[in-house]
Amino acid sequence: MASTKPAALIDDPSVGDHDGDASTVMSTPRRVALIDGIRGIAIVLVVLSHGWVLWPIERIDETAWIRPLFRSGNFAVTVFLVAAGYFTYVSLASRGLENMRPGVTFVRRVLRVGPSLWLLLAVVLVVSTLDGTDKTKAGDNADSVVHVLTYTWNWYVQGNLLTSRPDFGHLWYLSVDMQAFVIMAAVLYMMRRRPVGVLFVLGGLLLLLTWWRFHVTDTEFVFQVLVRTTARMDPFVVGVILGAALPLVRRLELPQRAVRLTATATLVALAPLAYYCVQDERFLAWGVALLELDLALLFGATALLVEPSRAVSAVSVRPLVFLGRHSLLLYIWHYPVFTFLARHTEDWGWPVRTVVALALTVAISLVAHRTVERRATTLLRHPLWAEAADGLVPLARARAADGVRRLRRA
């Protein structure tokens, strides 16, 4: 008989099958495909939002029903942030909050994202040295790379917009994501013995961040707000709240009909929300609040579904799933590829330039997947991580003791 236990949304290979604790997870290809499909849609919107360097945008901006397809990059990144917040909670609480090991999870997170990012930075440094059309100064290149590496890029561009590398602009998201992870890991660790209290603390933090975003939207230049950590991390907090709340919601044993209706309704609602969030001012105000709530309900309902509805299953078609599973690499590479090609093909027609840019982005992403990301995933599945369950310091001590014993025997 098939199991009726609902599946959570899994992305981190550190999360496996667990029974009985607050982060109960059963990762099935069908349910993961649903989330990958949604992220596939999100990465398409991100790529389209940066296509202005390749194709003319006048007619796009003049056509109301087309504009959301090409101006929804911030909308799409919110999808990634809510999902990342949820994955963070599942990863940290995989053995229960009391037994969480934030240091281990942090190292795994760096190893998951870092290699692909490091490859991009290395390639850009080499190309910028050899490419005469790259006008960024060597010192500015070095500063830009250092701040991307240290996940402080969004802070750097706020005060150095004109000198920072323009083709790194989209990497603000990775900085906000990592900063939000560190903050949430600290909050969860301090509240690890109060699982219900976590919801109250996170709820209060979400209200504070929401108020702050409204405030800075009214008082600061919109670009500053769009890359400010405290104005963009609330979707991440919503994702963490979803992870903390789901175990309690599961106990209610909600009717599958209601869950299915919620999943379908929230999925359909993404279309009008994308239209509403096209303007940055609306997005930063009620747009983010409505979108992150809708996404939390959608992801939560998807996790609780025993059998997905037809509408929700529609996003799990293979092309979207493929894009979702490679969304990190596509996100990292697409904008540098677009700007490089735009510099070297000024006399090309935009249709040809667009096709070449998209094909090149996909090709480079696939090569990076085979050469870097597969190895990173293999590393994260190494048995050594099971030994790190009690923390990195005990593991280091145990390894050091083993080394000393071997030397004595020799």
Short mmCIF file of C-alpha atoms in Angstrom, two decimals:
data_model
loop_
_atom_site.label_atom_id
_atom_site.label_comp_id
_atom_site.label_asym_id
_atom_site.label_seq_id
_atom_site.Cartn_x
_atom_site.Cartn_y
_atom_site.Cartn_z
CA MET A 1 0.00 0.00 0.00
CA ALA A 2 1.40 3.42 -0.93
CA SER A 3 2.41 5.67 1.91
CA THR A 4 0.17 8.66 2.64
CA LYS A 5 2.82 10.56 4.55
CA PRO A 6 3.28 14.02 3.02
CA ALA A 7 6.62 15.06 1.66
CA ALA A 8 8.55 18.20 2.52
CA LEU A 9 10.39 20.35 0.03
CA ILE A 10 13.99 19.21 -0.22
CA ASP A 11 16.94 20.82 -1.90
CA ASP A 12 19.89 20.31 0.41
CA PRO A 13 21.58 16.92 0.11
CA SER A 14 22.30 17.10 3.83
CA VAL A 15 18.64 16.43 4.50
CA GLY A 16 17.62 12.81 4.39
CA ASP A 17 14.76 10.70 5.70
CA HIS A 18 13.97 11.26 9.37
CA ASP A 19 11.11 10.02 11.48
CA GLY A 20 9.43 11.59 14.43
CA ASP A 21 11.09 14.98 14.86
CA ALA A 22 10.02 18.47 13.86
CA SER A 23 11.67 18.28 10.48
CA THR A 24 10.17 15.02 9.26
CA VAL A 25 11.14 14.62 5.63
CA MET A 26 10.26 12.15 2.95
CA SER A 27 11.87 13.21 -0.29
CA THR A 28 10.08 11.78 -3.31
CA PRO A 29 10.96 12.66 -6.91
CA ARG A 30 7.36 13.59 -7.71
CA ARG A 31 7.04 16.21 -4.98
CA VAL A 32 10.52 17.61 -5.43
CA ALA A 33 9.68 17.99 -9.14
CA LEU A 34 6.76 20.27 -8.22
CA ILE A 35 9.07 22.66 -6.38
CA ASP A 36 11.76 22.43 -9.04
CA GLY A 37 9.13 23.37 -11.60
CA ILE A 38 8.20 26.50 -9.67
CA ARG A 39 11.85 27.43 -9.39
CA GLY A 40 12.17 26.73 -13.10
CA ILE A 41 9.55 29.39 -13.77
CA ALA A 42 11.38 31.74 -11.41
CA ILE A 43 14.74 31.36 -13.16
CA VAL A 44 13.11 32.03 -16.53
CA LEU A 45 11.73 35.30 -15.13
CA VAL A 46 15.15 36.23 -13.74
CA VAL A 47 16.85 35.60 -17.08
CA LEU A 48 14.19 37.56 -18.97
CA SER A 49 14.54 40.47 -16.55
CA HIS A 50 18.21 40.83 -17.56
CA GLY A 51 17.59 40.48 -21.28
CA TRP A 52 17.49 44.25 -21.67
CA VAL A 53 21.23 44.08 -22.51
CA LEU A 54 20.40 41.93 -25.55
CA TRP A 55 17.11 43.12 -26.99
CA PRO A 56 15.11 46.38 -27.29
CA ILE A 57 12.72 46.98 -24.41
CA GLU A 58 10.66 50.00 -25.52
CA ARG A 59 7.71 47.99 -26.80
CA ILE A 60 7.92 45.61 -23.85
CA ASP A 61 7.61 48.45 -21.36
CA GLU A 62 4.70 49.95 -23.31
CA THR A 63 2.67 46.70 -23.28
CA ALA A 64 1.07 46.08 -19.89
CA TRP A 65 0.36 42.35 -20.29
CA ILE A 66 3.88 41.55 -21.58
CA ARG A 67 5.87 43.69 -19.17
CA PRO A 68 5.54 41.35 -16.15
CA LEU A 69 7.30 38.59 -18.09
CA PHE A 70 10.36 40.79 -18.58
CA ARG A 71 10.32 42.87 -15.38
CA SER A 72 9.78 40.28 -12.64
CA GLY A 73 13.33 39.52 -11.54
CA ASN A 74 12.72 40.69 -7.96
CA PHE A 75 9.46 38.77 -7.91
CA ALA A 76 11.32 35.60 -8.96
CA VAL A 77 14.15 36.05 -6.45
CA THR A 78 11.52 36.16 -3.71
CA VAL A 79 10.57 32.61 -4.74
CA PHE A 80 14.18 31.52 -4.20
CA LEU A 81 14.40 33.30 -0.83
CA VAL A 82 11.24 31.72 0.59
CA ALA A 83 12.39 28.29 -0.58
CA ALA A 84 15.90 28.89 0.83
CA GLY A 85 14.46 29.85 4.20
CA TYR A 86 12.43 26.66 4.32
CA PHE A 87 15.40 24.51 3.30
CA THR A 88 17.47 26.23 5.99
CA TYR A 89 15.03 25.22 8.71
CA VAL A 90 14.83 21.64 7.45
CA SER A 91 18.62 21.39 7.30
CA LEU A 92 19.19 22.88 10.74
CA ALA A 93 16.37 20.93 12.40
CA SER A 94 16.95 17.62 10.62
CA ARG A 95 17.87 16.03 13.99
CA GLY A 96 15.61 18.29 16.04
CA LEU A 97 16.32 21.90 17.03
CA GLU A 98 18.00 20.89 20.29
CA ASN A 99 20.56 18.88 18.34
CA MET A 100 21.13 21.42 15.57
CA ARG A 101 24.70 21.99 14.41
CA PRO A 102 24.74 25.42 12.69
CA GLY A 103 28.48 25.24 12.03
CA VAL A 104 28.18 22.01 10.08
CA THR A 105 25.19 23.33 8.12
CA PHE A 106 27.04 26.56 7.33
CA VAL A 107 30.06 24.70 5.97
CA ARG A 108 27.80 22.49 3.87
CA ARG A 109 25.99 25.54 2.55
CA VAL A 110 29.25 27.19 1.51
CA LEU A 111 30.37 23.98 -0.19
CA ARG A 112 27.03 23.73 -1.99
CA VAL A 113 27.08 27.22 -3.48
CA GLY A 114 30.74 28.19 -3.32
CA PRO A 115 32.43 26.04 -6.01
CA SER A 116 30.10 27.19 -8.78
CA LEU A 117 30.53 30.80 -7.69
CA TRP A 118 34.32 30.47 -7.42
CA LEU A 119 34.49 29.11 -10.96
CA LEU A 120 32.58 32.14 -12.27
CA LEU A 121 34.86 34.57 -10.44
CA ALA A 122 37.99 32.84 -11.77
CA VAL A 123 36.69 32.91 -15.34
CA VAL A 124 35.67 36.58 -15.10
CA LEU A 125 39.10 37.59 -13.74
CA VAL A 126 40.85 35.79 -16.60
CA VAL A 127 38.52 37.19 -19.26
CA SER A 128 38.73 40.73 -17.87
CA THR A 129 42.52 40.55 -18.16
CA LEU A 130 42.45 39.38 -21.78
CA ASP A 131 39.38 41.22 -23.06
CA GLY A 132 40.09 44.74 -24.24
CA THR A 133 36.39 45.67 -24.20
CA ASP A 134 36.18 45.10 -20.43
CA LYS A 135 36.63 48.59 -18.97
CA THR A 136 36.51 47.68 -15.28
CA LYS A 137 39.77 48.65 -13.57
CA ALA A 138 41.95 45.95 -12.00
CA GLY A 139 41.49 47.39 -8.50
CA ASP A 140 37.72 47.51 -8.91
CA ASN A 141 37.75 43.94 -10.19
CA ALA A 142 39.68 42.80 -7.12
CA ASP A 143 37.36 44.66 -4.74
CA SER A 144 34.30 43.24 -6.47
CA VAL A 145 35.59 39.67 -6.33
CA VAL A 146 36.53 39.95 -2.64
CA HIS A 147 33.07 41.21 -1.69
CA VAL A 148 31.32 38.51 -3.71
CA LEU A 149 33.54 35.87 -2.09
CA THR A 150 32.78 37.17 1.41
CA TYR A 151 29.03 37.50 0.74
CA THR A 152 29.11 41.26 1.36
CA TRP A 153 28.52 42.23 -2.26
CA ASN A 154 25.13 43.84 -1.65
CA TRP A 155 26.70 46.09 1.00
CA TYR A 156 29.55 47.04 -1.32
CA VAL A 157 27.40 48.06 -4.29
CA GLN A 158 25.31 50.41 -2.16
CA GLY A 159 28.28 52.76 -1.88
CA ASN A 160 30.28 51.76 -4.97
CA LEU A 161 27.69 51.37 -7.70
CA LEU A 162 29.71 53.18 -10.38
CA THR A 163 32.99 51.31 -9.80
CA SER A 164 31.73 47.81 -9.02
CA ARG A 165 31.58 45.20 -11.79
CA PRO A 166 28.21 45.65 -13.53
CA ASP A 167 27.94 41.98 -14.56
CA PHE A 168 28.06 40.95 -10.87
CA GLY A 169 24.95 43.00 -10.11
CA HIS A 170 22.65 39.99 -9.77
CA LEU A 171 24.91 38.34 -7.18
CA TRP A 172 23.44 40.52 -4.43
CA TYR A 173 20.95 37.69 -3.94
CA LEU A 174 23.64 35.20 -2.88
CA SER A 175 24.94 37.68 -0.31
CA VAL A 176 21.51 38.36 1.17
CA ASP A 177 20.76 34.65 1.18
CA MET A 178 23.95 33.81 3.13
CA GLN A 179 23.53 36.71 5.53
CA ALA A 180 19.94 35.70 6.22
CA PHE A 181 21.08 32.13 6.80
CA VAL A 182 23.62 33.22 9.43
CA ILE A 183 21.05 35.40 11.22
CA MET A 184 18.37 32.70 11.18
CA ALA A 185 20.83 30.03 12.33
CA ALA A 186 21.75 32.23 15.30
CA VAL A 187 18.09 32.86 16.19
CA LEU A 188 17.17 29.18 15.94
CA TYR A 189 20.20 28.16 17.99
CA MET A 190 19.28 30.57 20.79
CA MET A 191 15.67 29.29 20.72
CA ARG A 192 16.52 25.63 20.13
CA ARG A 193 14.92 24.49 23.40
CA ARG A 194 11.73 26.46 22.78
CA PRO A 195 10.25 25.17 19.49
CA VAL A 196 6.93 26.96 19.97
CA GLY A 197 8.66 30.15 21.08
CA VAL A 198 10.55 30.12 17.79
CA LEU A 199 7.35 30.96 15.96
CA PHE A 200 6.65 33.96 18.18
CA VAL A 201 10.21 35.29 17.84
CA LEU A 202 10.24 34.81 14.07
CA GLY A 203 6.77 36.33 13.77
CA GLY A 204 7.91 39.41 15.66
CA LEU A 205 11.03 39.65 13.53
CA LEU A 206 8.94 39.41 10.37
CA LEU A 207 6.69 42.26 11.52
CA LEU A 208 9.74 44.38 12.35
CA LEU A 209 11.37 43.70 8.96
CA THR A 210 8.11 44.45 7.16
CA TRP A 211 7.73 47.79 8.94
CA TRP A 212 11.38 48.60 8.21
CA ARG A 213 10.96 47.83 4.49
CA PHE A 214 7.98 50.20 4.27
CA HIS A 215 10.02 52.85 6.08
CA VAL A 216 13.15 52.69 3.92
CA THR A 217 11.05 52.47 0.75
CA ASP A 218 9.60 55.87 1.65
CA THR A 219 12.90 57.44 2.67
CA GLU A 220 15.66 55.98 0.45
CA PHE A 221 16.51 55.56 -3.22
CA VAL A 222 14.81 52.44 -4.53
CA PHE A 223 18.07 50.78 -5.63
CA GLN A 224 19.46 51.03 -2.11
CA VAL A 225 16.37 49.31 -0.75
CA LEU A 226 16.41 46.55 -3.37
CA VAL A 227 19.88 45.37 -2.24
CA ARG A 228 19.58 46.11 1.48
CA THR A 229 19.71 42.97 3.63
CA THR A 230 17.09 44.11 6.13
CA ALA A 231 14.70 45.09 3.34
CA ARG A 232 15.02 41.82 1.39
CA MET A 233 15.44 39.04 3.96
CA ASP A 234 11.83 38.85 5.16
CA PRO A 235 10.91 36.22 2.49
CA PHE A 236 13.73 34.09 3.94
CA VAL A 237 12.23 34.53 7.40
CA VAL A 238 8.83 33.49 6.04
CA GLY A 239 10.42 30.31 4.69
CA VAL A 240 11.91 29.53 8.10
CA ILE A 241 8.52 30.17 9.73
CA LEU A 242 6.98 27.73 7.25
CA GLY A 243 9.52 25.07 8.22
CA ALA A 244 8.86 25.62 11.93
CA ALA A 245 5.06 25.68 11.52
CA LEU A 246 4.61 22.67 9.23
CA PRO A 247 5.08 20.02 11.95
CA LEU A 248 2.30 21.67 13.97
CA VAL A 249 0.05 21.99 10.93
CA ARG A 250 0.55 18.30 10.08
CA ARG A 251 -0.93 17.35 13.44
CA LEU A 252 -4.19 19.01 12.43
CA GLU A 253 -4.62 16.45 9.62
CA LEU A 254 -6.26 18.98 7.33
CA PRO A 255 -8.66 17.63 4.69
CA GLN A 256 -6.81 16.90 1.46
CA ARG A 257 -9.52 18.68 -0.50
CA ALA A 258 -8.80 21.93 1.37
CA VAL A 259 -5.05 21.47 0.96
CA ARG A 260 -5.43 20.77 -2.77
CA LEU A 261 -7.64 23.85 -3.20
CA THR A 262 -5.08 26.00 -1.34
CA ALA A 263 -2.22 24.75 -3.52
CA THR A 264 -4.16 25.41 -6.71
CA ALA A 265 -5.42 28.84 -5.65
CA THR A 266 -2.01 30.07 -4.51
CA LEU A 267 -0.37 28.82 -7.69
CA VAL A 268 -2.92 30.65 -9.85
CA ALA A 269 -2.53 33.77 -7.69
CA LEU A 270 1.12 34.09 -8.72
CA ALA A 271 0.08 35.49 -12.10
CA PRO A 272 -1.79 38.59 -10.82
CA LEU A 273 0.86 39.05 -8.14
CA ALA A 274 3.54 39.19 -10.82
CA TYR A 275 1.55 41.92 -12.58
CA TYR A 276 1.10 43.83 -9.31
CA CYS A 277 4.80 43.61 -8.40
CA VAL A 278 6.13 44.98 -11.72
CA GLN A 279 6.62 48.44 -10.20
CA ASP A 280 9.46 48.43 -7.67
CA GLU A 281 7.63 50.69 -5.22
CA ARG A 282 4.57 48.41 -5.16
CA PHE A 283 6.79 45.35 -4.94
CA LEU A 284 8.71 46.71 -1.95
CA ALA A 285 5.48 47.65 -0.18
CA TRP A 286 2.52 45.26 -0.19
CA GLY A 287 3.84 43.24 -3.13
CA VAL A 288 6.48 41.37 -1.11
CA ALA A 289 4.11 40.85 1.81
CA LEU A 290 1.41 39.32 -0.40
CA LEU A 291 3.87 37.29 -2.47
CA GLU A 292 5.74 35.73 0.46
CA LEU A 293 2.45 34.78 2.11
CA ASP A 294 1.19 33.24 -1.11
CA LEU A 295 4.44 31.30 -1.58
CA ALA A 296 4.40 30.03 2.01
CA LEU A 297 0.86 28.71 1.52
CA LEU A 298 1.79 27.20 -1.84
CA PHE A 299 4.93 25.48 -0.56
CA GLY A 300 3.19 24.38 2.62
CA ALA A 301 0.19 22.95 0.77
CA THR A 302 2.53 21.18 -1.65
CA ALA A 303 4.35 19.61 1.30
CA LEU A 304 1.05 18.42 2.81
CA LEU A 305 -0.45 17.01 -0.37
CA VAL A 306 -0.72 13.24 -0.61
CA GLU A 307 -1.64 13.45 -4.29
CA PRO A 308 -1.02 16.69 -6.21
CA SER A 309 -3.79 18.43 -8.06
CA ARG A 310 -3.71 18.69 -11.84
CA ALA A 311 -2.98 22.41 -11.69
CA VAL A 312 0.00 21.95 -9.37
CA SER A 313 1.29 18.97 -11.36
CA ALA A 314 1.35 21.17 -14.46
CA VAL A 315 4.47 22.90 -13.16
CA SER A 316 6.36 19.60 -12.91
CA VAL A 317 6.81 19.14 -16.65
CA ARG A 318 10.34 18.10 -17.55
CA PRO A 319 11.60 21.38 -19.08
CA LEU A 320 10.63 23.37 -15.98
CA VAL A 321 12.03 20.72 -13.64
CA PHE A 322 15.31 20.75 -15.58
CA LEU A 323 15.53 24.54 -15.27
CA GLY A 324 14.68 24.42 -11.57
CA ARG A 325 17.33 21.82 -10.81
CA HIS A 326 19.95 23.92 -12.58
CA SER A 327 18.62 27.27 -11.40
CA LEU A 328 21.69 28.09 -9.28
CA LEU A 329 24.10 27.72 -12.19
CA LEU A 330 21.78 29.50 -14.62
CA TYR A 331 21.40 32.33 -12.12
CA ILE A 332 25.13 32.69 -11.57
CA TRP A 333 26.18 32.56 -15.24
CA HIS A 334 23.43 34.18 -17.30
CA TYR A 335 24.12 37.87 -16.63
CA PRO A 336 27.94 37.78 -17.11
CA VAL A 337 27.39 35.84 -20.35
CA PHE A 338 24.76 38.34 -21.52
CA THR A 339 26.95 41.38 -20.84
CA PHE A 340 30.05 39.78 -22.40
CA LEU A 341 28.15 38.89 -25.57
CA ALA A 342 26.49 42.31 -25.73
CA ARG A 343 29.92 43.99 -25.75
CA HIS A 344 31.14 41.84 -28.64
CA THR A 345 28.03 41.70 -30.84
CA GLU A 346 26.89 45.29 -31.13
CA ASP A 347 26.45 44.89 -34.88
CA TRP A 348 24.33 41.71 -34.59
CA GLY A 349 20.55 41.66 -34.78
CA TRP A 350 18.95 41.16 -31.38
CA PRO A 351 17.22 37.83 -32.28
CA VAL A 352 20.50 36.17 -33.24
CA ARG A 353 22.30 37.67 -30.27
CA THR A 354 19.55 36.43 -27.94
CA VAL A 355 19.63 32.87 -29.26
CA VAL A 356 23.42 32.71 -28.99
CA ALA A 357 23.39 34.19 -25.46
CA LEU A 358 20.79 31.73 -24.20
CA ALA A 359 22.50 28.76 -25.83
CA LEU A 360 25.87 29.81 -24.43
CA THR A 361 24.42 30.26 -20.94
CA VAL A 362 22.88 26.78 -20.97
CA ALA A 363 26.06 25.20 -22.39
CA ILE A 364 28.32 26.82 -19.79
CA SER A 365 25.92 25.88 -17.00
CA LEU A 366 25.91 22.25 -18.11
CA VAL A 367 29.70 22.17 -18.26
CA ALA A 368 29.90 23.75 -14.80
CA HIS A 369 27.41 21.19 -13.54
CA ARG A 370 29.49 18.28 -14.81
CA THR A 371 32.87 19.64 -13.76
CA VAL A 372 32.06 21.40 -10.48
CA GLU A 373 28.57 20.93 -9.10
CA ARG A 374 28.51 17.13 -9.39
CA ARG A 375 31.75 16.95 -7.45
CA ALA A 376 30.39 19.30 -4.79
CA THR A 377 27.28 17.13 -4.43
CA THR A 378 29.43 14.01 -4.16
CA LEU A 379 31.51 15.69 -1.46
CA LEU A 380 28.37 16.56 0.50
CA ARG A 381 27.31 12.91 0.42
CA HIS A 382 30.61 11.67 1.84
CA PRO A 383 30.31 9.44 4.94
CA LEU A 384 32.47 11.95 6.79
CA TRP A 385 29.41 14.16 7.26
CA ALA A 386 27.74 11.45 9.34
CA GLU A 387 30.71 11.66 11.67
CA ALA A 388 30.17 15.43 11.87
CA ALA A 389 26.70 14.97 13.34
CA ASP A 390 27.97 16.05 16.77
CA GLY A 391 29.74 19.12 15.37
CA LEU A 392 32.92 20.10 13.60
CA VAL A 393 35.03 20.55 16.74
CA PRO A 394 34.38 17.01 18.10
CA LEU A 395 35.05 15.66 14.60
CA ALA A 396 38.36 17.53 14.39
CA ARG A 397 39.37 16.25 17.82
CA ALA A 398 38.47 12.67 16.91
CA ARG A 399 40.43 12.90 13.66
CA ALA A 400 43.41 14.41 15.47
CA ALA A 401 43.30 11.63 18.06
CA ASP A 402 43.20 9.02 15.27
CA GLY A 403 46.20 10.67 13.66
CA VAL A 404 48.16 10.63 16.94
CA ARG A 405 47.35 6.93 17.47
CA ARG A 406 48.52 6.06 13.96
CA LEU A 407 51.78 7.93 14.47
CA ARG A 408 52.41 6.08 17.73
CA ARG A 409 51.77 2.74 16.07
CA ALA A 410 54.13 3.63 13.25
#
